[in-house]
Coordinates of C-alpha atoms and ligand atoms in Angstrom, one line a residue:
M1 CA 153.7 13.2 92.4
L2 CA 152.6 14.5 89.0
K3 CA 156.1 15.6 87.9
A4 CA 157.4 12.1 88.4
R5 CA 154.9 10.9 85.8
L6 CA 156.2 13.3 83.2
D7 CA 158.7 12.2 80.5
L8 CA 161.0 15.2 80.5
H9 CA 162.3 14.2 77.1
R10 CA 158.9 14.5 75.5
L11 CA 157.7 17.8 76.8
P12 CA 155.9 20.1 74.4
R13 CA 158.3 22.6 72.9
H14 CA 155.6 25.3 72.8
V15 CA 152.6 25.7 75.2
A16 CA 149.9 28.3 74.6
I17 CA 147.4 29.4 77.2
I18 CA 144.2 31.4 76.9
M19 CA 144.2 33.0 80.4
D20 CA 140.4 33.1 80.8
G21 CA 138.0 33.3 83.7
N22 CA 139.3 36.2 85.7
G23 CA 136.1 38.1 85.7
R24 CA 133.9 35.2 86.6
W25 CA 136.3 34.2 89.4
A26 CA 135.9 37.6 91.0
Q27 CA 132.2 37.9 90.4
R28 CA 131.6 34.5 92.2
R29 CA 133.3 36.1 95.2
G30 CA 131.2 39.2 95.0
L31 CA 134.3 41.2 93.9
P32 CA 134.7 43.5 91.0
R33 CA 136.0 41.8 87.8
T34 CA 139.3 43.6 88.1
Y35 CA 140.2 41.7 91.3
G36 CA 140.2 38.6 89.1
H37 CA 142.7 40.2 86.7
R38 CA 145.0 41.0 89.6
A39 CA 144.7 37.4 90.9
G40 CA 145.4 36.1 87.5
V41 CA 148.8 37.7 87.4
E42 CA 149.8 35.3 90.2
S43 CA 148.9 32.4 88.1
L44 CA 150.9 33.7 85.2
R45 CA 153.9 34.1 87.5
E46 CA 153.7 30.5 88.7
V47 CA 153.1 29.0 85.3
V48 CA 156.0 31.0 83.7
R49 CA 158.3 29.9 86.5
A50 CA 157.2 26.2 86.1
C51 CA 157.7 26.3 82.3
A52 CA 161.2 27.6 82.7
E53 CA 162.0 25.1 85.3
L54 CA 160.7 22.2 83.2
G55 CA 162.6 23.3 80.1
I56 CA 159.7 24.3 77.9
G57 CA 161.1 26.5 75.2
Y58 CA 158.1 28.7 74.3
L59 CA 155.1 29.8 76.2
T60 CA 152.5 32.0 74.6
V61 CA 149.9 33.6 76.8
Y62 CA 146.8 35.4 75.6
A63 CA 146.6 38.5 77.7
F64 CA 144.5 40.9 75.7
S65 CA 142.7 40.3 72.4
T66 CA 141.8 42.7 69.6
E67 CA 138.2 42.3 70.7
N68 CA 138.9 43.1 74.4
W69 CA 138.7 46.8 73.6
K70 CA 134.9 46.4 73.7
R71 CA 135.1 46.1 77.5
P72 CA 134.4 49.1 79.8
R73 CA 137.2 51.7 79.7
D74 CA 138.0 51.1 83.4
E75 CA 138.6 47.4 82.9
V76 CA 140.8 48.1 79.9
D77 CA 142.8 50.7 81.8
I78 CA 143.4 48.3 84.7
L79 CA 144.5 45.5 82.4
M80 CA 147.1 47.9 80.8
N81 CA 148.3 49.0 84.2
L82 CA 148.6 45.5 85.4
L83 CA 150.8 44.7 82.4
V84 CA 153.1 47.6 83.2
E85 CA 153.2 46.6 86.9
Y86 CA 153.9 42.9 86.0
L87 CA 156.8 43.9 83.7
H88 CA 158.4 46.2 86.3
R89 CA 157.9 43.7 89.2
E90 CA 159.0 40.6 87.3
I91 CA 161.8 41.8 85.2
D92 CA 164.6 40.8 87.6
E93 CA 163.2 37.3 88.1
L94 CA 162.6 36.9 84.3
C95 CA 166.2 37.7 83.7
A96 CA 167.4 35.4 86.6
N97 CA 165.4 32.6 84.9
D98 CA 166.9 33.4 81.5
I99 CA 163.4 34.2 80.0
R100 CA 163.0 36.4 77.0
I101 CA 159.9 38.6 76.6
H102 CA 158.5 38.7 73.1
P103 CA 155.2 40.6 72.7
I104 CA 152.9 39.6 69.8
G105 CA 150.0 41.6 68.5
R106 CA 149.3 45.1 67.1
L107 CA 151.6 46.7 69.8
Q108 CA 151.5 50.1 68.1
E109 CA 147.8 50.5 69.2
L110 CA 148.7 50.0 72.9
P111 CA 148.9 52.9 75.3
V112 CA 152.3 54.6 75.5
S113 CA 153.0 53.4 79.0
A114 CA 152.5 49.8 78.0
R115 CA 154.6 50.1 74.9
E116 CA 157.5 51.7 76.8
A117 CA 157.4 49.0 79.5
L118 CA 157.4 46.3 76.8
E119 CA 160.3 47.9 74.9
A120 CA 162.3 48.1 78.1
A121 CA 161.5 44.5 79.0
C122 CA 162.4 43.3 75.5
L123 CA 165.7 45.1 75.6
R124 CA 166.6 43.8 79.0
T125 CA 165.7 40.2 78.2
R126 CA 166.8 40.1 74.5
N127 CA 169.8 37.8 75.2
N128 CA 167.9 35.3 77.3
H129 CA 167.4 31.8 75.8
R130 CA 165.9 29.4 78.2
L131 CA 162.2 30.3 77.6
V132 CA 160.6 32.7 75.1
L133 CA 157.5 34.2 76.7
N134 CA 155.2 35.5 73.9
L135 CA 152.8 38.0 75.5
A136 CA 149.8 38.2 73.2
L137 CA 148.6 41.8 73.6
N138 CA 146.1 43.5 71.3
Y139 CA 146.4 40.1 69.5
G140 CA 144.0 38.6 67.1
G141 CA 144.6 35.6 64.9
R142 CA 142.9 37.3 62.0
T143 CA 144.7 40.6 62.3
E144 CA 148.0 38.6 62.5
L145 CA 147.1 37.0 59.1
V146 CA 146.0 40.4 57.7
D147 CA 149.4 41.9 58.8
A148 CA 151.2 39.0 57.2
V149 CA 149.3 39.3 54.0
R150 CA 150.0 43.0 53.8
T151 CA 153.7 42.5 54.2
I152 CA 153.8 39.7 51.7
A153 CA 151.7 41.8 49.2
Q154 CA 154.1 44.7 49.6
K155 CA 157.0 42.4 48.7
V156 CA 155.2 41.2 45.6
A157 CA 154.4 44.8 44.6
R158 CA 158.1 45.7 45.0
G159 CA 159.0 42.7 42.9
V160 CA 161.1 40.9 45.6
L161 CA 158.7 38.0 45.8
S162 CA 156.8 36.2 43.1
P163 CA 153.2 35.0 43.9
G164 CA 154.1 31.5 42.7
D165 CA 156.8 31.3 45.4
I166 CA 154.4 31.9 48.3
D167 CA 154.0 28.7 50.3
E168 CA 153.2 27.8 53.9
S169 CA 156.7 28.7 55.0
T170 CA 156.2 32.2 53.5
I171 CA 153.1 32.7 55.7
D172 CA 154.8 31.2 58.7
G173 CA 157.7 33.5 58.3
H174 CA 155.5 36.6 58.3
L175 CA 153.5 35.8 61.4
Y176 CA 154.4 37.4 64.8
T177 CA 155.7 34.0 65.8
A178 CA 158.0 33.6 62.9
G179 CA 160.9 31.2 63.6
Q180 CA 159.1 29.5 66.4
P181 CA 157.6 26.0 66.5
D182 CA 153.8 25.8 66.4
P183 CA 152.2 25.2 69.8
D184 CA 152.1 21.6 70.8
L185 CA 149.6 22.2 73.5
L186 CA 146.8 24.7 74.0
I187 CA 145.4 25.2 77.5
R188 CA 142.1 26.9 78.0
P189 CA 140.8 27.3 81.6
A190 CA 137.3 28.6 82.6
G191 CA 135.2 26.0 80.8
D192 CA 134.7 27.6 77.4
Y193 CA 135.4 25.5 74.4
R194 CA 136.5 27.9 71.7
V195 CA 139.6 29.5 70.3
S196 CA 138.5 33.1 70.6
N197 CA 140.7 34.3 67.7
F198 CA 143.9 32.9 69.1
L199 CA 146.8 31.6 66.9
L200 CA 144.5 30.6 64.1
W201 CA 147.2 29.5 61.8
Q202 CA 149.6 28.0 64.3
L203 CA 147.0 25.8 66.0
S204 CA 146.5 23.5 63.0
Y205 CA 147.7 20.3 64.8
T206 CA 147.9 21.6 68.4
E207 CA 146.5 19.4 71.2
F208 CA 143.8 21.1 73.2
W209 CA 143.4 20.8 77.0
M210 CA 140.4 22.4 78.6
T211 CA 139.5 22.8 82.2
T212 CA 136.7 24.4 84.2
V213 CA 139.3 25.8 86.7
M214 CA 139.3 29.6 86.4
W215 CA 142.6 31.2 85.5
P216 CA 143.2 32.8 88.9
D217 CA 143.0 29.3 90.5
F218 CA 145.3 27.8 87.9
R219 CA 148.4 26.5 89.5
R220 CA 151.5 24.5 88.7
V221 CA 149.6 21.3 89.4
H222 CA 147.1 22.1 86.6
L223 CA 150.0 22.7 84.2
L224 CA 151.5 19.4 85.2
Q225 CA 148.2 17.6 84.7
A226 CA 147.8 19.1 81.3
L227 CA 151.4 18.0 80.4
V228 CA 150.7 14.4 81.7
D229 CA 147.5 14.3 79.6
Y230 CA 149.3 15.7 76.6
Q231 CA 151.9 12.9 76.8
R232 CA 149.1 10.3 76.7
R233 CA 147.8 11.7 73.4
E234 CA 148.8 10.2 70.1
R235 CA 149.6 12.9 67.6
R236 CA 149.1 11.7 64.0
F237 CA 149.3 14.9 62.0
G238 CA 147.1 13.3 59.4
G239 CA 149.2 10.1 59.2
L240 CA 148.7 6.7 60.7
V241 CA 149.2 5.3 64.2
R242 CA 152.9 4.8 64.9
G243 CA 153.9 1.3 63.9
D244 CA 150.7 0.7 61.9
R245 CA 151.8 0.5 58.3
S246 CA 149.1 -1.9 57.1
C247 CA 147.3 0.8 55.2
S248 CA 150.3 2.9 54.2
G249 CA 150.1 3.9 50.6
T250 CA 153.8 4.1 49.9
G251 CA 155.0 1.5 52.4
S252 CA 158.0 3.8 53.0
Ligands
IPE301 C1 140.5 36.8 80.9 O1 139.5 36.8 81.8 C2 141.3 38.1 80.8 C3 141.0 38.9 79.6 C4 140.2 38.6 78.6 C5 141.7 40.1 79.5 P1 138.1 37.5 81.5 O2 138.1 38.9 81.8 O3 137.7 37.2 80.1 O4 137.2 36.7 82.5 P2 135.7 36.1 82.2 O5 135.9 35.2 81.0 O6 134.8 37.2 81.9 O7 135.4 35.3 83.4
IPE302 C1 140.1 35.4 75.2 O1 139.1 35.5 76.3 C2 141.1 36.5 75.3 C3 141.9 36.5 76.5 C4 142.0 35.6 77.4 C5 142.9 37.5 76.6 P1 137.8 36.3 76.1 O2 137.1 36.2 77.4 O3 138.0 37.6 75.5 O4 137.0 35.4 75.0 P2 135.5 35.1 74.8 O5 134.8 36.5 74.6 O6 135.0 34.3 76.0 O7 135.4 34.3 73.5
MG303 MG1 136.7 35.6 79.2

């Protein structure tokens, strides 16, 4: 059993997922793309439940990018409706599992119905602590950095921040994910090998796990496989292999 192969003390604190492949999944079955989006909601439900059960503290899912507005109006509308439906349908279980909803992205540009559903979900789950579920909606890694830079620049203009004091923690603290650990593991289903404008700053040292499985087919077993593989990786963060100090400059 895969779960037995997991070291529960070395789980990633933060997992990020690019939920991709819904359209192709549907098209391969001769169905409209939107059927794939609906099927993808089931995968989300299963993965959220599994992360909470395992004790992963943060899960960030890419649900709608700043570039996804380029899609046909019908598809965008269905995605927004699915979001509202998901929040209404899942809210009780999210609360029962102690999960907090935290949307990230330019939320002010979402349709009113989506904004209202998100606000209600945030309010209802605000005191939950087991898992933070970051829903990336109208999210772009570049717009996130633009928004951070704007806020920082305003602080400089008001004289509450000096340019020389801006460091990495200043940028971190102005991202939508402020206060959260960076993702340890990024999962991308559907066989594409790119970041697609997701968490550009936060992914600096994230481990990537790609699969050709389409998101609607992604199940708990795939998550466990990703976690087992993750635990086999050696993360060096620019340093040396653990225990190998022969080349260490400081010897400390
Ligand atoms: C991911 O599936 C969902 C969103 C981007 C909203 P896609 O709709 O991108 O599916 P493919 O990549 O076209 O198969
Ligand atoms: C990334 O998938 C965005 C989401 C999954 C929400 P896309 O399907 O939009 O990305 P590209 O176009 O393949 O890079
Ligand atoms: Mg796609």
